[in-house]
């Protein structure tokens, strides 16, 4: 019999349940509705009877039975379900009835009510069906009782009707619910069916089968668990196919033998090893097939296998189908069944033919190695003997080298000592040479002031120049030695870059102008002026470059251009370029001229003189200032030397050192200069200060411009006239002007002079031109002079510097006594000469000790102290004087050190000993007087 499916069972159950519920529901409805309808029918009967009793009260009283019967008939017609009405009097005699002649008299007895009851109901079964007889007393029974018969026919009909409808609804509901149940049952059973199919597939051995049910309900969870179970099963179950695959994948040959050594199973590797197919092997006796007629295992092996259960690594030789013998390494193991009795033997065999071959080869190699080893040992022994010999040699060499090293060390120490001695020697020599030079140059200076023949003047000039050249050479040599010894210490002091540039140009302008060269200087507008560094060394570099430019230029001009480039770490790079129109440098010499003692062309240079040290020193100095130097040059056209240094700007420059140009707004100026560069620089300066400028390159153009301006009603307020114009010089132009129209001279006229022979000055005064400026023009001097001439107001005039236009004679004051400590007689003489005709009187001391003694007894305004003296040097003497001052509570007097050494260290030593100032030798007259005046106050 076919099993009933879950779906059918489920459907049958649901439908049966629904039917049972439907029947129960119908019965319940019938009962409730029947009771209710009966109640309603009875109550309606009671109310009809009561109403009839009330209405029929009067006819009762009047005993008008006909009326009562008429009333009863009316009721019978109007009321549904009313079957009959009859009324009886007190004696239970029918007074009115609706039955007509055939009144059922048994009705009189079935429903007799007592007078205390409101009504009585009795069901009667009649031919027409169930009728309820309802008796209601009239006037509490005093008049009689009214009976109504209410038919239950309508109740039956209603119940039948309701039952019919209820049954239909329930049937529909059963059908609907069945359909829904079918749907759910299908959904449920589909998953179950999938599960059943899956289980069946897995049961058939397909362990890779998985059930695809996506829901998360119980069936879904069941499927998931099922899949998990199958997965685990797959992992742990080894199928025959799997086993076969495993065996055939193995690289080792595998054979399974029965206990009597009959081949039962072989793998692919075993077949390939022996050259047989599987079917040729299975069922054969292993010993016979593989080893001829021998047993597969000998006695000893059989015993071992029985005892241990396995044998590992025995060497066997199998015979292949083609007769070839193959050595194998076999491992055997017993295979037992569930009861523990021997089921078979598993044998895994590995082909070791190549191993055997290698073994044979190794054996051969080993023998060869043995031989080689033998010969190597012999060679090593020979080499060891050789090494031992060379080791001996090396040891000797090391000893030699150590000795040489020590000698070298000693030599180095000696060299260092010599170097120190050289430095000291150089310093001393510098002093020793400078001292007589001081005398030579000083004397030459003094001689110049005396009357001499032109010839003597010339000789003296040569003497003076040679002295200066020698001095320069010594200075250069000393500098170079210092730099090379790493002893050149640069100062870091606040300085005014413009001051350095102006003074350098001023000094060199004389030389340039002597050669008829124009020297111009332009400082770019935004160049910071207040810097920190070594102004003297910077001046030395500039002097060397401009000096060279003058030296190597026969005609034309030399220009200095200075500008700044901002660089990092709070430093500013100052770049300068010195350009000339001189002989130029051959390209192959460009790189070497910065080497010491190197000159572009020694034959030519001999003509110009020089030591070849200047550029080398400049390069080293600039490099020490984090800078560099380079040159661009063209033979015959000139050279431009570029230099750069990195300097720190001053944090807060002194306010009165700031230069603020006076405004020249509204001032109309004419600049007359035959040099285009100089013209442009002057014009740039004046325009920057607000002036309206015009330029003229010669006298004629200047005259024309002056005329035109005057005619236009806008004459020039300022005229800057170069004195050395060509063809007509500046003074001549002025004279022309005066002749043509003197009123043209009404503006402010300033002469720009390269040099000023006294004759020219006289001519200028005659023309009424009282102001002249030396070229190259200095920004500050120009601004201040113009402001003074034009009376431009200024906020805070900086202290007026001595310019080329002013030279006042100091008033004579009281004599001032100065103690001079100097061992060289010549120098003392020079000092005496220098201070002749001044208010300074010198008292001399030949060494420090005498100076101290003189200081004790005399009274001096200051001391000039030479540092290098016999018996007691300047440092000791200064210390002694300061000591005396402290002991005697004297006001310290100024002590000015005179030193040939100019290193920072030397100067610091002087200051530490108690000196206030220092002047380096050779001392120049003007410098000496200036220092003394500044120190003592008053004038010379
Ligand atoms: P010195 O000028 O004393 O010989 P420097 O070191 O200053 O030594 O200059 C080295 C050489 O470089 C000079 O001899 C010259 O040949 C060449 N030189 C320097 N400046 C100029 C220049 N402005 N024009 C042409 N040659 C120059």
PDB file of C-alpha atoms in Angstrom, residues 147-256:
ATOM      1  CA  UNK A 147     -56.100  31.725  25.829  1.00  0.00           C
ATOM      2  CA  UNK A 148     -53.939  32.381  22.748  1.00  0.00           C
ATOM      3  CA  UNK A 149     -52.449  29.669  20.602  1.00  0.00           C
ATOM      4  CA  UNK A 150     -49.071  30.656  19.092  1.00  0.00           C
ATOM      5  CA  UNK A 151     -47.850  28.349  16.279  1.00  0.00           C
ATOM      6  CA  UNK A 152     -44.112  27.407  16.341  1.00  0.00           C
ATOM      7  CA  UNK A 153     -44.134  26.916  12.568  1.00  0.00           C
ATOM      8  CA  UNK A 154     -42.337  30.203  11.807  1.00  0.00           C
ATOM      9  CA  UNK A 155     -39.597  29.253  14.313  1.00  0.00           C
ATOM     10  CA  UNK A 156     -38.900  26.052  12.436  1.00  0.00           C
ATOM     11  CA  UNK A 157     -38.778  27.938   9.158  1.00  0.00           C
ATOM     12  CA  UNK A 158     -36.396  30.559  10.547  1.00  0.00           C
ATOM     13  CA  UNK A 159     -34.116  27.898  12.005  1.00  0.00           C
ATOM     14  CA  UNK A 160     -34.118  25.990   8.727  1.00  0.00           C
ATOM     15  CA  UNK A 161     -33.274  29.196   6.944  1.00  0.00           C
ATOM     16  CA  UNK A 162     -30.398  30.041   9.321  1.00  0.00           C
ATOM     17  CA  UNK A 163     -29.092  26.482   9.175  1.00  0.00           C
ATOM     18  CA  UNK A 164     -29.095  26.650   5.374  1.00  0.00           C
ATOM     19  CA  UNK A 165     -27.054  29.855   5.307  1.00  0.00           C
ATOM     20  CA  UNK A 166     -24.672  28.827   8.056  1.00  0.00           C
ATOM     21  CA  UNK A 167     -23.990  25.551   6.282  1.00  0.00           C
ATOM     22  CA  UNK A 168     -23.178  27.405   3.030  1.00  0.00           C
ATOM     23  CA  UNK A 169     -20.799  29.815   4.818  1.00  0.00           C
ATOM     24  CA  UNK A 170     -19.056  26.986   6.612  1.00  0.00           C
ATOM     25  CA  UNK A 171     -18.617  25.028   3.388  1.00  0.00           C
ATOM     26  CA  UNK A 172     -17.087  28.088   1.735  1.00  0.00           C
ATOM     27  CA  UNK A 173     -14.796  28.582   4.733  1.00  0.00           C
ATOM     28  CA  UNK A 174     -13.734  24.949   4.610  1.00  0.00           C
ATOM     29  CA  UNK A 175     -12.909  25.281   0.918  1.00  0.00           C
ATOM     30  CA  UNK A 176     -10.928  28.499   1.477  1.00  0.00           C
ATOM     31  CA  UNK A 177      -9.041  27.171   4.466  1.00  0.00           C
ATOM     32  CA  UNK A 178      -8.350  23.945   2.568  1.00  0.00           C
ATOM     33  CA  UNK A 179      -6.875  25.934  -0.286  1.00  0.00           C
ATOM     34  CA  UNK A 180      -4.650  27.897   2.109  1.00  0.00           C
ATOM     35  CA  UNK A 181      -3.717  24.672   3.840  1.00  0.00           C
ATOM     36  CA  UNK A 182      -2.839  23.137   0.482  1.00  0.00           C
ATOM     37  CA  UNK A 183      -0.607  26.135  -0.255  1.00  0.00           C
ATOM     38  CA  UNK A 184       1.206  25.902   3.080  1.00  0.00           C
ATOM     39  CA  UNK A 185       1.394  22.173   2.901  1.00  0.00           C
ATOM     40  CA  UNK A 186       2.929  22.410  -0.548  1.00  0.00           C
ATOM     41  CA  UNK A 187       5.526  24.957   0.659  1.00  0.00           C
ATOM     42  CA  UNK A 188       6.305  22.805   3.647  1.00  0.00           C
ATOM     43  CA  UNK A 189       6.450  19.581   1.790  1.00  0.00           C
ATOM     44  CA  UNK A 190       8.527  21.084  -1.047  1.00  0.00           C
ATOM     45  CA  UNK A 191      11.352  21.868   1.414  1.00  0.00           C
ATOM     46  CA  UNK A 192      10.853  18.498   3.039  1.00  0.00           C
ATOM     47  CA  UNK A 193      10.942  16.874  -0.374  1.00  0.00           C
ATOM     48  CA  UNK A 194      14.213  18.710  -1.170  1.00  0.00           C
ATOM     49  CA  UNK A 195      15.538  17.468   2.145  1.00  0.00           C
ATOM     50  CA  UNK A 196      14.327  13.954   1.369  1.00  0.00           C
ATOM     51  CA  UNK A 197      15.935  14.030  -2.098  1.00  0.00           C
ATOM     52  CA  UNK A 198      19.170  15.428  -0.601  1.00  0.00           C
ATOM     53  CA  UNK A 199      19.206  12.782   2.100  1.00  0.00           C
ATOM     54  CA  UNK A 200      18.600  10.106  -0.508  1.00  0.00           C
ATOM     55  CA  UNK A 201      21.444  11.444  -2.738  1.00  0.00           C
ATOM     56  CA  UNK A 202      23.843  11.587   0.188  1.00  0.00           C
ATOM     57  CA  UNK A 203      22.607   8.182   1.252  1.00  0.00           C
ATOM     58  CA  UNK A 204      23.550   6.891  -2.172  1.00  0.00           C
ATOM     59  CA  UNK A 205      27.113   8.069  -1.429  1.00  0.00           C
ATOM     60  CA  UNK A 206      27.229  11.431  -3.163  1.00  0.00           C
ATOM     61  CA  UNK A 207      28.750  13.291  -0.234  1.00  0.00           C
ATOM     62  CA  UNK A 208      29.396  16.415  -2.247  1.00  0.00           C
ATOM     63  CA  UNK A 209      25.628  17.000  -2.621  1.00  0.00           C
ATOM     64  CA  UNK A 210      24.301  20.067  -0.760  1.00  0.00           C
ATOM     65  CA  UNK A 211      20.693  21.116  -0.147  1.00  0.00           C
ATOM     66  CA  UNK A 212      19.727  24.589  -1.377  1.00  0.00           C
ATOM     67  CA  UNK A 213      17.159  25.959   1.055  1.00  0.00           C
ATOM     68  CA  UNK A 214      17.489  29.605   1.730  1.00  0.00           C
ATOM     69  CA  UNK A 215      14.861  30.166   4.453  1.00  0.00           C
ATOM     70  CA  UNK A 216      15.793  30.677   8.091  1.00  0.00           C
ATOM     71  CA  UNK A 217      12.838  28.677   9.457  1.00  0.00           C
ATOM     72  CA  UNK A 218      13.086  25.250  11.040  1.00  0.00           C
ATOM     73  CA  UNK A 219      13.338  23.559   7.635  1.00  0.00           C
ATOM     74  CA  UNK A 220      16.101  25.996   6.598  1.00  0.00           C
ATOM     75  CA  UNK A 221      17.968  25.266   9.812  1.00  0.00           C
ATOM     76  CA  UNK A 222      17.414  21.581   9.235  1.00  0.00           C
ATOM     77  CA  UNK A 223      18.899  21.914   5.725  1.00  0.00           C
ATOM     78  CA  UNK A 224      21.851  23.858   7.105  1.00  0.00           C
ATOM     79  CA  UNK A 225      22.482  21.202   9.748  1.00  0.00           C
ATOM     80  CA  UNK A 226      22.102  18.573   7.066  1.00  0.00           C
ATOM     81  CA  UNK A 227      24.684  20.292   4.865  1.00  0.00           C
ATOM     82  CA  UNK A 228      27.044  20.656   7.802  1.00  0.00           C
ATOM     83  CA  UNK A 229      26.578  17.030   8.618  1.00  0.00           C
ATOM     84  CA  UNK A 230      27.274  16.052   4.969  1.00  0.00           C
ATOM     85  CA  UNK A 231      30.341  18.232   4.924  1.00  0.00           C
ATOM     86  CA  UNK A 232      31.729  16.626   8.062  1.00  0.00           C
ATOM     87  CA  UNK A 233      30.807  13.276   6.688  1.00  0.00           C
ATOM     88  CA  UNK A 234      32.587  14.057   3.419  1.00  0.00           C
ATOM     89  CA  UNK A 235      35.635  15.147   5.338  1.00  0.00           C
ATOM     90  CA  UNK A 236      35.763  12.050   7.414  1.00  0.00           C
ATOM     91  CA  UNK A 237      34.522   9.505   4.912  1.00  0.00           C
ATOM     92  CA  UNK A 238      36.988   7.971   2.508  1.00  0.00           C
ATOM     93  CA  UNK A 239      35.300   6.528  -0.501  1.00  0.00           C
ATOM     94  CA  UNK A 240      36.700   3.779  -2.707  1.00  0.00           C
ATOM     95  CA  UNK A 241      37.052   6.224  -5.535  1.00  0.00           C
ATOM     96  CA  UNK A 242      38.830   8.569  -3.183  1.00  0.00           C
ATOM     97  CA  UNK A 243      41.076   5.797  -2.033  1.00  0.00           C
ATOM     98  CA  UNK A 244      41.856   4.844  -5.635  1.00  0.00           C
ATOM     99  CA  UNK A 245      42.658   8.407  -6.508  1.00  0.00           C
ATOM    100  CA  UNK A 246      44.833   8.658  -3.447  1.00  0.00           C
ATOM    101  CA  UNK A 247      46.714   5.504  -4.227  1.00  0.00           C
ATOM    102  CA  UNK A 248      47.210   6.444  -7.877  1.00  0.00           C
ATOM    103  CA  UNK A 249      48.384   9.916  -7.021  1.00  0.00           C
ATOM    104  CA  UNK A 250      51.126   8.516  -4.770  1.00  0.00           C
ATOM    105  CA  UNK A 251      54.612   8.780  -6.141  1.00  0.00           C
ATOM    106  CA  UNK A 252      55.751   5.692  -4.276  1.00  0.00           C
ATOM    107  CA  UNK A 253      54.853   2.273  -5.651  1.00  0.00           C
ATOM    108  CA  UNK A 254      52.282   0.548  -3.421  1.00  0.00           C
ATOM    109  CA  UNK A 255      51.175  -3.044  -3.360  1.00  0.00           C
ATOM    110  CA  UNK A 256      48.742  -4.806  -1.010  1.00  0.00           C
TER     111      UNK A 256
END
